[in-house]
CSV table of C-alpha atoms in Angstrom, one decimal:
chain,number,residue,atom,x,y,z
A,1492,MET,CA,41.1,-20.2,30.2
A,1493,THR,CA,44.9,-18.8,29.7
A,1494,TYR,CA,47.9,-20.6,28.4
A,1495,HIS,CA,51.5,-19.2,29.0
A,1496,GLU,CA,53.6,-19.5,25.9
A,1497,GLU,CA,55.2,-23.0,25.7
A,1498,SER,CA,58.8,-23.6,24.8
A,1499,PRO,CA,59.7,-24.2,21.2
A,1500,VAL,CA,60.3,-28.0,20.6
A,1501,ALA,CA,62.8,-29.5,18.0
A,1502,GLY,CA,61.9,-28.8,14.6
A,1503,ASP,CA,59.6,-26.0,15.5
A,1504,HIS,CA,61.6,-23.8,12.7
A,1505,HIS,CA,59.6,-26.1,10.3
A,1506,HIS,CA,56.4,-24.8,11.4
A,1507,HIS,CA,56.4,-21.7,8.8
A,1508,ASP,CA,57.2,-23.5,5.7
A,1509,ASP,CA,55.0,-26.5,6.1
A,1510,HIS,CA,51.9,-24.6,6.6
A,1511,HIS,CA,52.8,-21.3,5.0
A,1512,HIS,CA,50.0,-18.7,5.9
A,1513,ASP,CA,47.2,-21.2,6.1
A,1514,HIS,CA,45.3,-18.8,8.1
A,1515,HIS,CA,45.7,-16.0,5.4
A,1516,HIS,CA,44.6,-18.1,2.4
A,1517,ASP,CA,42.3,-20.7,3.8
A,1518,ASN,CA,39.4,-19.9,1.4
A,1519,ARG,CA,38.0,-23.6,1.1
A,1520,TYR,CA,34.6,-23.7,2.8
A,1521,THR,CA,34.4,-25.7,6.0
A,1522,ASP,CA,31.1,-28.0,6.2
A,1523,MET,CA,29.3,-25.7,8.3
A,1524,GLN,CA,30.2,-22.9,6.0
A,1525,ALA,CA,28.9,-25.0,2.8
A,1526,ARG,CA,25.8,-25.7,4.6
A,1527,VAL,CA,25.0,-22.0,5.3
A,1528,ARG,CA,26.0,-21.1,1.5
A,1529,ALA,CA,23.5,-24.1,0.6
A,1530,LEU,CA,20.8,-23.0,2.7
A,1531,GLU,CA,21.2,-19.2,1.9
A,1532,THR,CA,20.8,-20.2,-1.7
A,1533,LEU,CA,17.7,-22.4,-1.2
A,1534,LEU,CA,16.0,-19.5,0.9
A,1535,THR,CA,17.0,-16.8,-1.7
A,1536,GLU,CA,15.5,-19.2,-4.5
A,1537,LYS,CA,12.2,-19.5,-2.3
A,1538,GLY,CA,11.9,-16.1,-2.0
A,1539,LEU,CA,12.3,-16.2,1.9
A,1540,VAL,CA,15.7,-14.3,2.2
A,1541,ASP,CA,16.7,-11.0,0.4
A,1542,PRO,CA,20.4,-11.2,-0.4
A,1543,ALA,CA,20.6,-7.3,-0.3
A,1544,ALA,CA,19.3,-7.2,3.3
A,1545,LEU,CA,22.1,-9.9,4.1
A,1546,ASP,CA,24.5,-7.8,2.5
A,1547,VAL,CA,23.5,-4.7,4.5
A,1548,ILE,CA,24.1,-7.1,7.6
A,1549,VAL,CA,27.5,-8.0,6.9
A,1550,GLU,CA,28.3,-4.6,5.7
A,1551,THR,CA,27.2,-3.2,8.9
A,1552,TYR,CA,29.2,-5.5,11.0
A,1553,GLU,CA,32.2,-5.3,8.9
A,1554,THR,CA,32.2,-1.5,8.6
A,1555,LYS,CA,30.2,0.2,11.4
A,1556,ILE,CA,29.9,-2.1,14.3
A,1557,GLY,CA,33.4,-3.4,14.0
A,1558,PRO,CA,36.5,-3.1,14.3
A,1559,ARG,CA,36.0,1.0,14.7
A,1560,ASN,CA,34.1,0.4,17.9
A,1561,GLY,CA,36.8,-1.4,19.4
A,1562,ALA,CA,39.4,1.0,18.1
A,1563,ALA,CA,37.4,3.8,20.0
A,1564,VAL,CA,37.4,1.7,23.0
A,1565,VAL,CA,41.2,1.4,23.0
A,1566,ALA,CA,41.9,5.2,22.1
A,1567,LYS,CA,40.1,6.3,25.1
A,1568,ALA,CA,41.7,4.0,27.4
A,1569,TRP,CA,45.0,5.5,26.1
A,1570,THR,CA,44.1,9.0,26.9
A,1571,ASP,CA,41.6,8.3,29.9
A,1572,PRO,CA,43.3,6.6,33.1
A,1573,ASP,CA,39.9,6.2,34.8
A,1574,PHE,CA,38.3,4.5,31.7
A,1575,ALA,CA,41.6,2.7,31.4
A,1576,ALA,CA,41.2,1.3,35.1
A,1577,TRP,CA,37.3,0.5,34.6
A,1578,LEU,CA,38.0,-1.2,31.3
A,1579,MET,CA,40.6,-3.5,33.1
A,1580,ALA,CA,38.3,-4.0,36.2
A,1581,ASP,CA,34.8,-4.4,34.1
A,1582,ALA,CA,35.1,-4.2,30.5
A,1583,THR,CA,31.8,-5.2,29.9
A,1584,ALA,CA,30.1,-2.1,31.7
A,1585,ALA,CA,33.3,0.2,30.3
A,1586,ILE,CA,32.8,-0.6,26.6
A,1587,ALA,CA,28.9,-0.6,27.0
A,1588,SER,CA,29.4,3.1,28.3
A,1589,LEU,CA,30.6,4.3,24.9
A,1590,GLY,CA,27.3,2.6,23.0
A,1591,PHE,CA,28.8,-0.7,22.2
A,1592,THR,CA,26.7,-3.8,23.1
A,1593,GLY,CA,25.1,-6.4,21.1
A,1594,ARG,CA,25.5,-9.9,20.1
A,1595,GLN,CA,28.5,-11.9,21.2
A,1596,GLY,CA,29.7,-8.9,23.5
A,1597,GLU,CA,27.8,-9.3,26.4
A,1598,HIS,CA,30.5,-10.6,28.5
A,1599,MET,CA,34.0,-8.8,27.7
A,1600,ARG,CA,37.5,-9.1,29.4
A,1601,ALA,CA,40.2,-6.4,28.5
A,1602,VAL,CA,43.6,-7.7,28.6
A,1603,PHE,CA,46.5,-4.8,28.3
A,1604,ASN,CA,49.7,-5.5,26.4
A,1605,SER,CA,52.9,-4.4,28.4
A,1606,ASP,CA,56.5,-4.2,28.1
A,1607,GLU,CA,56.5,-7.5,29.8
A,1608,THR,CA,53.9,-9.3,28.4
A,1609,HIS,CA,51.9,-9.5,25.1
A,1610,ASN,CA,48.2,-11.1,24.7
A,1611,LEU,CA,46.9,-13.1,22.0
A,1612,VAL,CA,43.3,-14.3,21.9
A,1613,VAL,CA,41.9,-17.5,20.2
A,1614,CYS,CA,39.0,-19.5,20.2
A,1615,THR,CA,40.0,-23.2,20.4
A,1616,LEU,CA,36.5,-24.9,20.2
A,1617,CYS,CA,35.0,-22.6,17.4
A,1618,SER,CA,34.8,-19.1,16.7
A,1619,CYS,CA,33.7,-17.2,19.7
A,1620,TYR,CA,34.5,-13.5,18.7
A,1621,PRO,CA,33.4,-9.9,20.2
A,1622,TRP,CA,31.2,-8.9,17.1
A,1623,ALA,CA,29.9,-5.8,19.2
A,1624,VAL,CA,33.8,-4.2,19.2
A,1625,LEU,CA,35.6,-6.1,16.4
A,1626,GLY,CA,32.9,-6.7,13.7
A,1627,LEU,CA,32.9,-10.3,12.0
A,1628,PRO,CA,35.9,-12.4,12.5
A,1629,PRO,CA,38.4,-12.9,9.9
A,1630,VAL,CA,38.2,-16.4,8.0
A,1631,TRP,CA,41.8,-17.5,9.6
A,1632,TYR,CA,40.4,-16.7,13.2
A,1633,LYS,CA,37.9,-19.7,12.4
A,1634,ALA,CA,40.7,-21.8,10.7
A,1635,PRO,CA,41.7,-25.0,12.5
A,1636,ALA,CA,45.4,-24.4,12.1
A,1637,TYR,CA,45.3,-21.0,13.9
A,1638,ARG,CA,43.1,-22.4,16.5
A,1639,ALA,CA,45.6,-25.2,17.1
A,1640,LYS,CA,49.0,-23.4,16.8
A,1641,ALA,CA,47.9,-20.3,18.7
A,1642,VAL,CA,48.0,-22.3,21.9
A,1643,ILE,CA,51.0,-24.6,20.8
A,1644,ASP,CA,53.2,-22.1,19.1
A,1645,PRO,CA,52.3,-18.6,19.8
A,1646,ARG,CA,55.4,-16.9,19.0
A,1647,GLY,CA,55.3,-19.0,15.6
A,1648,VAL,CA,52.0,-17.8,14.5
A,1649,LEU,CA,52.6,-14.2,15.5
A,1650,ALA,CA,56.0,-14.5,13.0
A,1651,GLU,CA,53.5,-15.5,10.4
A,1652,PHE,CA,51.8,-12.5,10.9
A,1653,GLY,CA,54.9,-10.5,10.6
A,1654,VAL,CA,55.0,-9.7,14.4
A,1655,THR,CA,58.5,-10.5,16.1
A,1656,LEU,CA,58.7,-9.9,19.9
A,1657,PRO,CA,61.7,-9.6,21.8
A,1658,GLU,CA,63.0,-13.1,23.4
A,1659,GLY,CA,62.1,-11.7,26.7
A,1660,LYS,CA,58.4,-10.7,26.2
A,1661,LYS,CA,56.0,-13.3,27.6
A,1662,ILE,CA,52.9,-14.3,25.6
A,1663,ARG,CA,49.6,-15.0,27.2
A,1664,VAL,CA,47.1,-16.7,25.1
A,1665,TRP,CA,43.4,-16.6,26.2
A,1666,ASP,CA,40.7,-18.8,25.1
A,1667,SER,CA,37.5,-17.1,24.2
A,1668,THR,CA,34.4,-19.0,24.9
A,1669,ALA,CA,30.5,-18.3,24.6
A,1670,GLU,CA,30.7,-17.1,28.1
A,1671,LEU,CA,33.7,-14.7,28.1
A,1672,ARG,CA,35.2,-12.8,25.0
A,1673,TYR,CA,38.3,-10.7,25.1
A,1674,LEU,CA,39.7,-7.6,23.7
A,1675,VAL,CA,43.6,-7.0,23.6
A,1676,VAL,CA,44.3,-3.5,24.3
A,1677,PRO,CA,47.6,-2.8,22.3
A,1678,GLN,CA,50.4,-0.5,23.6
A,1679,ARG,CA,50.1,2.9,22.8
A,1680,PRO,CA,52.7,3.9,20.0
A,1681,SER,CA,55.4,6.5,20.8
A,1682,GLY,CA,55.1,10.1,19.5
A,1683,THR,CA,51.6,10.1,20.0
A,1684,ASP,CA,51.8,12.9,22.8
A,1685,GLY,CA,48.7,15.3,22.1
A,1686,TRP,CA,46.7,13.3,19.5
A,1687,SER,CA,43.1,13.3,20.0
A,1688,GLU,CA,41.2,9.8,20.2
A,1689,ALA,CA,40.1,10.2,16.9
A,1690,GLN,CA,43.6,10.3,15.7
A,1691,LEU,CA,44.6,7.6,18.1
A,1692,ALA,CA,42.0,5.2,16.8
A,1693,ALA,CA,43.3,5.4,13.4
A,1694,LEU,CA,46.4,3.4,14.8
A,1695,VAL,CA,44.4,0.6,16.3
A,1696,THR,CA,44.2,-2.4,13.8
A,1697,ARG,CA,41.6,-5.5,14.1
A,1698,ASP,CA,44.7,-7.6,14.4
A,1699,SER,CA,46.2,-5.5,17.1
A,1700,MET,CA,42.9,-6.0,19.2
A,1701,ILE,CA,43.4,-9.8,18.7
A,1702,GLY,CA,46.8,-9.8,19.4
A,1703,THR,CA,48.2,-11.1,16.0
A,1704,GLY,CA,49.4,-7.4,15.2
A,1705,LEU,CA,50.6,-4.5,16.9
A,1706,ALA,CA,49.0,-1.1,16.6
A,1707,ARG,CA,50.4,1.3,13.9
A,1708,GLU,CA,53.6,3.5,14.4
A,1709,ALA,CA,52.5,7.4,14.4
A,1710,GLY,CA,54.4,7.7,11.2
A,1711,GLU,CA,52.0,5.2,9.4
A,1712,VAL,CA,49.1,7.8,9.6
A,1713,VAL,CA,48.5,11.4,9.2
A,1714,ALA,CA,48.1,12.9,12.5
């Protein structure tokens, strides 16, 4: 399901002040998180779970499985028109061809930013997220504030992340589900002609692949 940007309503300029960076600093546990923590503690005390093993799993998803995988996908799409066309037509197969498959990445769709349109991904019901290409979801992605505001006021949400788009640029909001998850392909920064895929991948951030950020500029990394 997609949502087009809605026109701001009166008083929207208070949005930022009333909920200042809720998605960045929401460190409180939800009911589900509290239950998971309690269950983990209980299983550890009973010797049924090894905390070290859990740490390895978390570290794998955070640093190895993603979001480096997604950055590699984007970099290849920037340099290989045939792959970009394949990614647009069948993201699941194209991503799998690079060896990136697995949990919550079985059904993917890639949406491409352009001069006319910026894409933003949210899961309005829970926290569906493409682990295979982006790793573990950030806390703010699961926060009710982000899930609601991304649909109601996407331009305001982007402003909270420090992203200001031209007034004429459209914003499309994509609602991730258990059946389909999304990868945003940000626009390639200027000044990167001749760069290798590895160099380009360094410009791709997790937030740019969700749509809450843009790719880094060429001058922000060492080419």
